[in-house]
Coordinates of C-alpha atoms and ligand atoms in Angstrom, one line a residue:
X404 CA 129.8 36.7 28.8
X405 CA 126.4 35.2 29.5
X406 CA 124.9 36.6 32.7
X407 CA 123.0 33.9 34.7
X408 CA 120.1 35.3 36.5
X409 CA 119.2 33.9 40.0
X410 CA 116.0 31.9 39.8
X411 CA 114.4 34.0 42.7
X412 CA 113.9 36.9 40.3
X413 CA 112.9 35.0 37.2
X414 CA 110.1 36.9 35.5
X415 CA 109.8 39.4 38.3
X416 CA 111.8 42.1 36.6
X417 CA 110.0 41.8 33.3
X418 CA 106.3 42.1 34.0
X419 CA 103.3 43.3 32.0
X420 CA 103.7 46.9 33.1
X421 CA 107.3 47.3 32.2
X422 CA 106.7 45.8 28.8
X423 CA 103.8 48.1 28.4
X424 CA 105.9 51.1 29.3
X425 CA 108.4 50.1 26.6
X426 CA 105.7 49.8 24.0
X427 CA 104.2 53.2 25.0
X428 CA 107.7 54.7 24.5
X429 CA 108.0 53.2 21.1
X430 CA 104.5 54.4 20.0
X431 CA 105.3 57.9 21.3
X432 CA 108.6 58.0 19.4
X433 CA 106.7 57.0 16.3
X434 CA 104.5 60.2 16.8
X435 CA 101.3 58.6 18.3
X436 CA 99.5 60.3 21.2
X437 CA 99.1 57.6 23.8
X438 CA 96.8 58.0 26.8
X439 CA 97.9 56.0 29.7
X440 CA 95.2 54.8 32.2
X441 CA 97.4 51.9 33.0
X442 CA 99.8 52.6 35.9
X443 CA 98.4 53.8 39.2
X444 CA 100.4 57.0 39.4
X445 CA 98.3 60.0 40.5
X446 CA 98.1 62.7 37.9
X447 CA 97.7 65.6 40.3
X448 CA 100.6 67.4 42.0
X449 CA 101.5 67.1 45.7
X450 CA 99.7 69.6 47.9
X451 CA 101.6 72.9 47.4
X452 CA 102.1 73.6 51.1
X453 CA 103.9 70.3 51.5
X454 CA 106.2 71.2 48.6
X455 CA 106.9 74.6 50.2
X456 CA 107.6 73.0 53.5
X457 CA 110.0 70.5 51.8
X458 CA 111.9 73.4 50.1
X459 CA 112.6 74.9 53.5
X460 CA 113.5 71.7 55.1
X461 CA 115.9 70.7 52.3
X462 CA 118.1 73.7 53.2
X463 CA 118.6 72.4 56.8
X464 CA 122.1 70.8 57.0
X465 CA 120.9 68.3 59.6
X466 CA 118.9 66.8 56.8
X467 CA 121.9 66.3 54.5
X468 CA 123.4 63.4 56.5
X469 CA 122.1 59.9 56.8
X470 CA 118.6 59.9 58.3
X471 CA 118.0 57.9 61.6
X472 CA 117.1 54.2 61.2
X473 CA 113.4 53.7 61.3
X474 CA 112.6 57.4 60.7
X475 CA 112.6 60.6 62.7
X476 CA 111.0 60.8 66.1
X477 CA 109.3 64.1 65.1
X478 CA 107.6 62.3 62.1
X479 CA 106.6 59.4 64.4
X480 CA 104.9 61.8 66.7
X481 CA 103.0 63.2 63.8
X482 CA 101.9 59.7 62.7
X483 CA 100.7 59.1 66.3
X484 CA 98.5 62.2 66.1
X485 CA 97.3 61.4 62.6
X486 CA 96.3 57.8 63.5
X487 CA 94.6 59.0 66.6
X488 CA 92.6 61.8 64.9
X489 CA 91.8 59.9 61.7
X490 CA 91.1 56.4 63.0
X491 CA 91.0 56.7 66.8
X492 CA 94.0 54.3 67.0
X493 CA 96.6 54.9 69.8
X494 CA 100.1 54.0 68.9
X495 CA 103.4 54.1 70.8
X496 CA 106.5 55.3 69.0
X497 CA 107.9 51.7 68.8
X498 CA 104.8 50.7 67.0
X499 CA 105.8 52.9 64.0
X500 CA 108.5 52.6 61.4
X501 CA 109.2 54.8 58.3
X502 CA 110.7 53.7 54.9
X503 CA 111.0 54.6 51.2
X504 CA 107.6 53.6 49.9
X505 CA 105.4 50.7 50.9
X506 CA 106.9 48.4 48.3
X507 CA 110.0 48.3 50.5
X508 CA 107.9 46.8 53.4
X509 CA 106.0 44.5 51.0
X510 CA 109.4 43.1 50.0
X511 CA 110.8 43.1 53.5
X512 CA 107.9 41.2 55.2
X513 CA 108.1 37.9 53.3
X514 CA 111.9 38.1 53.8
X515 CA 111.6 38.3 57.6
X516 CA 108.6 35.9 58.0
X517 CA 108.9 33.1 55.5
X518 CA 111.3 30.2 55.5
X519 CA 111.7 28.5 52.2
X520 CA 108.5 26.7 51.3
X521 CA 106.3 28.6 53.8
X522 CA 103.1 30.0 52.5
X523 CA 101.9 33.5 52.3
X524 CA 98.1 33.9 51.8
X525 CA 97.6 36.5 49.0
X526 CA 94.4 37.8 47.6
X527 CA 93.7 37.0 43.9
X528 CA 93.5 39.4 42.1
X529 CA 96.0 41.6 44.0
X530 CA 98.8 44.2 43.6
X531 CA 101.8 42.4 42.0
X532 CA 104.2 43.4 44.8
X533 CA 102.9 40.7 47.3
X534 CA 103.5 37.8 44.9
X535 CA 107.0 39.0 43.9
X536 CA 108.1 39.6 47.5
X537 CA 107.0 36.1 48.4
X538 CA 108.8 34.5 45.5
X539 CA 112.0 36.4 46.1
X540 CA 111.9 35.2 49.7
X541 CA 111.6 31.6 48.6
X542 CA 108.1 31.3 49.9
X543 CA 105.0 30.0 48.3
X544 CA 101.8 32.0 47.5
X545 CA 98.5 30.6 48.3
X546 CA 95.8 32.6 46.4
X547 CA 92.6 33.7 48.2
X548 CA 90.1 34.3 45.4
X549 CA 88.2 37.6 45.6
X550 CA 84.9 37.1 44.0
X551 CA 81.9 39.3 43.3
X552 CA 79.5 37.0 45.1
X553 CA 81.6 37.4 48.3
X554 CA 82.0 41.2 48.0
X555 CA 85.6 40.7 46.9
X556 CA 86.6 39.5 50.4
X557 CA 88.5 36.3 50.9
X558 CA 86.8 33.2 52.4
X559 CA 89.1 31.9 55.1
X560 CA 87.1 28.7 55.5
X561 CA 88.2 27.5 52.1
X562 CA 91.9 27.3 53.0
X563 CA 93.1 23.7 53.4
X564 CA 94.6 22.9 56.9
X565 CA 97.9 21.8 55.3
X566 CA 98.3 25.3 53.9
X567 CA 97.2 27.0 57.2
X568 CA 99.8 24.9 59.1
X569 CA 102.6 26.2 56.9
X570 CA 101.3 29.8 56.4
X571 CA 103.1 32.7 58.2
X572 CA 101.9 35.8 56.4
X573 CA 98.5 37.1 55.1
X574 CA 98.3 40.2 52.9
X575 CA 95.1 42.2 52.6
X576 CA 94.4 45.5 50.8
X577 CA 91.2 47.6 51.2
X578 CA 90.1 49.8 49.5
X579 CA 91.2 47.2 47.0
X580 CA 93.5 47.4 44.1
X581 CA 92.5 46.4 41.4
X582 CA 88.8 45.7 42.2
X583 CA 87.9 48.9 44.0
X584 CA 86.1 46.9 46.7
X585 CA 85.9 48.0 50.3
X586 CA 86.2 46.1 53.6
X587 CA 84.0 46.2 56.6
X588 CA 84.9 46.3 60.3
X589 CA 83.2 42.9 60.7
X590 CA 85.5 41.4 58.0
X591 CA 88.6 42.8 59.9
X592 CA 87.2 41.3 63.2
X593 CA 86.9 38.0 61.4
X594 CA 90.5 38.4 60.2
X595 CA 91.8 39.0 63.7
X596 CA 90.2 35.8 65.0
X597 CA 91.3 33.8 62.0
X598 CA 94.9 35.1 62.4
X599 CA 94.9 34.4 66.2
X600 CA 93.5 30.9 65.7
X601 CA 96.0 30.0 63.1
X602 CA 99.0 32.1 64.3
X603 CA 99.3 34.0 61.0
X604 CA 100.7 37.5 61.0
X605 CA 98.5 40.0 59.0
X606 CA 99.6 42.9 56.8
X607 CA 96.9 45.3 55.8
X608 CA 98.1 47.5 52.9
X609 CA 96.1 50.7 53.3
X610 CA 97.4 52.4 50.2
X611 CA 94.1 53.9 49.2
X612 CA 93.0 54.7 52.8
X613 CA 91.4 58.1 52.1
X614 CA 90.0 57.3 48.7
X615 CA 86.8 55.8 49.9
X616 CA 83.5 57.1 48.5
X617 CA 80.4 55.9 50.4
X618 CA 81.9 55.7 54.0
X619 CA 85.3 56.2 55.6
X620 CA 87.5 53.1 55.0
X621 CA 88.2 51.4 58.4
X622 CA 91.8 51.1 59.5
X623 CA 92.6 47.4 60.3
X624 CA 94.1 48.6 63.6
X625 CA 90.8 50.1 64.7
X626 CA 89.4 46.6 65.4
X627 CA 90.1 45.0 68.8
X628 CA 93.1 42.7 68.9
X629 CA 94.5 43.8 65.5
X630 CA 97.7 45.0 67.0
X631 CA 98.3 41.6 68.5
X632 CA 98.3 40.0 65.0
X633 CA 99.4 42.5 62.4
X634 CA 100.5 45.8 60.9
X635 CA 99.1 48.3 58.6
X636 CA 101.1 49.9 55.7
X637 CA 100.3 53.5 54.9
X638 CA 101.8 55.2 51.9
X639 CA 101.8 58.8 51.0
X640 CA 102.0 57.9 47.3
X641 CA 98.3 57.9 46.4
X642 CA 96.4 59.9 49.1
X643 CA 98.9 62.8 49.1
X644 CA 99.9 62.6 45.4
X645 CA 103.5 61.8 46.6
X646 CA 104.3 58.7 44.5
X647 CA 107.6 60.1 43.4
X648 CA 108.8 61.1 46.8
X649 CA 109.0 57.5 48.0
X650 CA 107.8 57.5 51.6
X651 CA 105.5 55.3 53.6
X652 CA 105.2 53.9 57.1
X653 CA 104.0 50.8 58.9
X654 CA 102.1 50.9 62.2
X655 CA 101.0 48.1 64.6
X656 CA 102.5 45.0 66.1
X657 CA 105.7 46.0 67.8
X658 CA 107.6 42.7 66.9
X659 CA 106.6 43.0 63.3
X660 CA 107.6 46.7 63.2
X661 CA 111.0 45.7 64.7
X662 CA 111.5 43.0 62.0
X663 CA 110.6 45.4 59.1
X664 CA 112.9 48.0 60.5
X665 CA 115.8 45.6 60.8
X666 CA 115.4 44.4 57.3
X667 CA 115.1 47.9 55.8
X668 CA 118.2 49.0 57.8
X669 CA 120.3 46.3 56.0
X670 CA 118.7 46.8 52.5
X671 CA 117.0 50.0 51.5
X672 CA 118.3 52.5 54.1
X673 CA 116.3 55.5 55.3
X674 CA 114.3 58.4 53.7
X675 CA 115.8 61.9 53.1
X676 CA 115.2 63.9 56.2
X677 CA 113.5 66.8 54.4
X678 CA 110.9 64.5 52.9
X679 CA 110.2 63.2 56.4
X680 CA 109.8 66.8 57.7
X681 CA 107.5 67.7 54.8
X682 CA 105.4 64.6 55.5
X683 CA 105.3 65.5 59.2
X684 CA 103.8 68.9 58.2
X685 CA 101.5 67.2 55.6
X686 CA 100.0 64.7 58.0
X687 CA 99.0 67.4 60.4
X688 CA 97.7 69.9 57.8
X689 CA 96.1 68.0 54.9
X690 CA 92.5 67.4 55.9
X691 CA 91.1 69.8 53.3
X692 CA 93.5 68.7 50.5
X693 CA 92.7 65.0 51.1
X694 CA 88.9 65.7 51.1
X695 CA 89.2 67.6 47.8
X696 CA 91.2 64.8 46.3
X697 CA 88.7 62.3 47.3
X698 CA 85.9 64.4 45.7
X699 CA 87.9 64.6 42.5
X700 CA 88.2 60.8 42.3
X701 CA 84.6 60.3 43.2
X702 CA 83.5 62.6 40.4
X703 CA 85.7 60.9 37.9
X704 CA 84.5 57.5 39.0
X705 CA 80.8 58.4 38.9
X706 CA 81.1 59.9 35.4
X707 CA 83.1 56.9 34.1
X708 CA 80.8 54.3 35.6
X709 CA 77.8 56.1 34.2
X710 CA 79.2 56.1 30.7
X711 CA 80.3 52.4 30.8
X712 CA 76.9 51.3 32.2
X713 CA 75.1 53.3 29.5
X714 CA 76.9 51.0 27.0
X715 CA 76.1 47.9 29.0
X716 CA 79.6 47.3 30.1
X717 CA 80.0 45.4 33.3
X718 CA 81.9 47.5 35.8
X719 CA 82.1 47.4 39.6
X720 CA 80.6 50.5 41.3
X721 CA 83.7 50.8 43.4
X722 CA 83.8 51.7 47.1
X723 CA 87.1 53.4 46.7
X724 CA 90.6 53.7 45.0
X725 CA 91.0 55.3 41.6
X726 CA 90.5 52.1 39.6
X727 CA 87.7 50.7 37.5
X728 CA 87.5 47.0 37.3
X729 CA 85.9 46.2 34.0
X730 CA 84.6 42.8 32.9
X731 CA 85.3 42.1 29.2
X732 CA 82.4 40.4 27.4
X733 CA 82.5 37.0 25.6
X734 CA 85.5 35.5 27.3
X735 CA 87.9 37.9 25.5
X736 CA 91.6 37.3 26.4
X737 CA 92.5 40.3 28.6
X738 CA 96.2 40.3 27.8
X739 CA 95.6 40.2 24.0
X740 CA 92.8 42.8 24.4
X741 CA 95.1 45.3 26.4
X742 CA 97.9 44.9 23.9
X743 CA 95.7 45.4 20.9
X744 CA 94.0 48.3 22.5
X745 CA 97.3 50.0 23.0
X746 CA 98.6 49.3 19.5
X747 CA 95.3 50.1 17.7
X748 CA 93.7 52.9 19.8
X749 CA 96.7 54.1 21.7
X750 CA 95.1 53.6 25.1
X751 CA 97.0 51.8 27.9
X752 CA 95.1 49.8 30.5
X753 CA 96.2 46.9 32.6
X754 CA 95.2 43.3 31.7
X755 CA 93.3 41.7 34.7
X756 CA 95.4 38.5 34.7
X757 CA 98.4 40.6 35.6
X758 CA 96.8 40.6 39.1
X759 CA 96.3 36.9 39.3
X760 CA 94.2 34.0 37.9
X761 CA 90.9 35.6 39.1
X762 CA 91.7 38.7 37.1
X763 CA 91.3 36.8 33.9
X764 CA 88.8 38.4 31.5
X765 CA 89.0 41.8 33.2
X766 CA 90.9 45.0 32.6
X767 CA 91.9 47.7 35.1
X768 CA 91.5 51.4 34.2
X769 CA 93.2 54.0 36.4
X770 CA 91.3 57.3 36.7
X771 CA 94.4 59.4 36.6
X772 CA 93.6 62.1 34.1
X773 CA 91.1 64.8 33.8
X774 CA 87.4 63.7 33.6
X775 CA 87.1 64.9 30.0
X776 CA 90.2 62.9 28.9
X777 CA 89.0 59.9 30.8
X778 CA 85.6 60.0 29.1
X779 CA 87.1 60.4 25.7
X780 CA 89.5 57.5 26.3
X781 CA 86.7 55.3 27.6
X782 CA 84.7 56.1 24.4
X783 CA 87.7 54.7 22.4
X784 CA 87.7 51.7 24.8
X785 CA 84.0 51.1 24.4
X786 CA 84.2 51.2 20.6
X787 CA 87.1 48.7 20.7
X788 CA 85.0 46.4 23.0
X789 CA 82.1 46.7 20.6
X790 CA 84.2 45.9 17.5
X791 CA 85.8 42.8 19.1
Ligands
PLP1761 C1 97.9 48.2 46.8 C2 99.2 48.9 46.6 N1 100.1 48.8 47.5 C3 101.3 49.3 47.4 C4 101.7 50.1 46.3 C5 103.0 50.7 46.2 O1 103.0 51.9 46.9 P1 104.4 52.7 47.2 O2 104.4 53.8 46.2 O3 104.2 53.2 48.6 O4 105.5 51.8 47.0 C6 100.7 50.3 45.3 C7 101.1 51.0 44.1 O5 100.5 50.9 43.1 C8 99.5 49.6 45.5 O6 98.5 49.8 44.5

């Protein structure tokens, strides 16, 4: 029988990264040693005391049943304390909801905010999840170019009024994947007034919150009025090395929190109680672990940028994240380049156009291996750039 796929998922389940994973598997099976600096999955383990806490909590029978909708009260209290001590942001318990990874909320938000044909404003380049979520919800994406000459921040004054009239969601993400750019408090203040003026809910994806090198990355909620217009998504995947555990939360505007929670209740369900307990412990006991992790990424970034610049390769001196955003010389096709690099040098990186039109001509390298391996891999990359 021929299976007819619904148009809303056309293309979404077969993206660059899944095809790349397939090719890596084939190359490994053929005996090649592939180094993957493609996916953004942290290489270091979860902090050991969080794992120990989880082992204890997993034995509690209370955790073996369905978890409460929206997350455990005890974890919400820990999130309150965490946001207060890290960002000076006061939250009430109904301004917090917990789910299985931020991708769940990124999918839920277009579903609960967009009617067919409505616009979501999405940075370009950006994490693929925003675009996919909007498409699956039947919405339209309006790209906000992130350009070097505007510090990789969107220019709201370039959006046509017809789009603004039909827009009901704005995604932002700083420190930014894939560029590594940071946002300022002034930009977030501008965002709040833009959102109020045009009545557009804001979602700030704070996935790389802690991985900020020159100064602490501001929380969107720390600027006045932010809670009136939006929410912030905080995942444990990157900053706690917990990508496999699948846990994240949203904080901010109560109505939006309620909508996310409602959608997640009927779709994804909750998060294993022992994971929630371990995160409760982690949020309150992780300052040192997170600072060490930030230092690791900062060292890797500095060494990698120094090597690339010594070979006159254009790379953004990133403000945060564990990504390098590298400009390919001579209008080289980034998809072709990334595919050939994998097949010929056994190095996986992500083609920039995977992240949008404005990613064309770039590649993204994830600093998710030891510095020595990263530098060796970059040498292979550099020689490939020089040969092409
Ligand atoms: C900007 C951004 N948001 C969200 C995610 C997904 O995070 P999670 O593991 O919480 O689903 C990623 C993962 O790469 C990301 O880079």
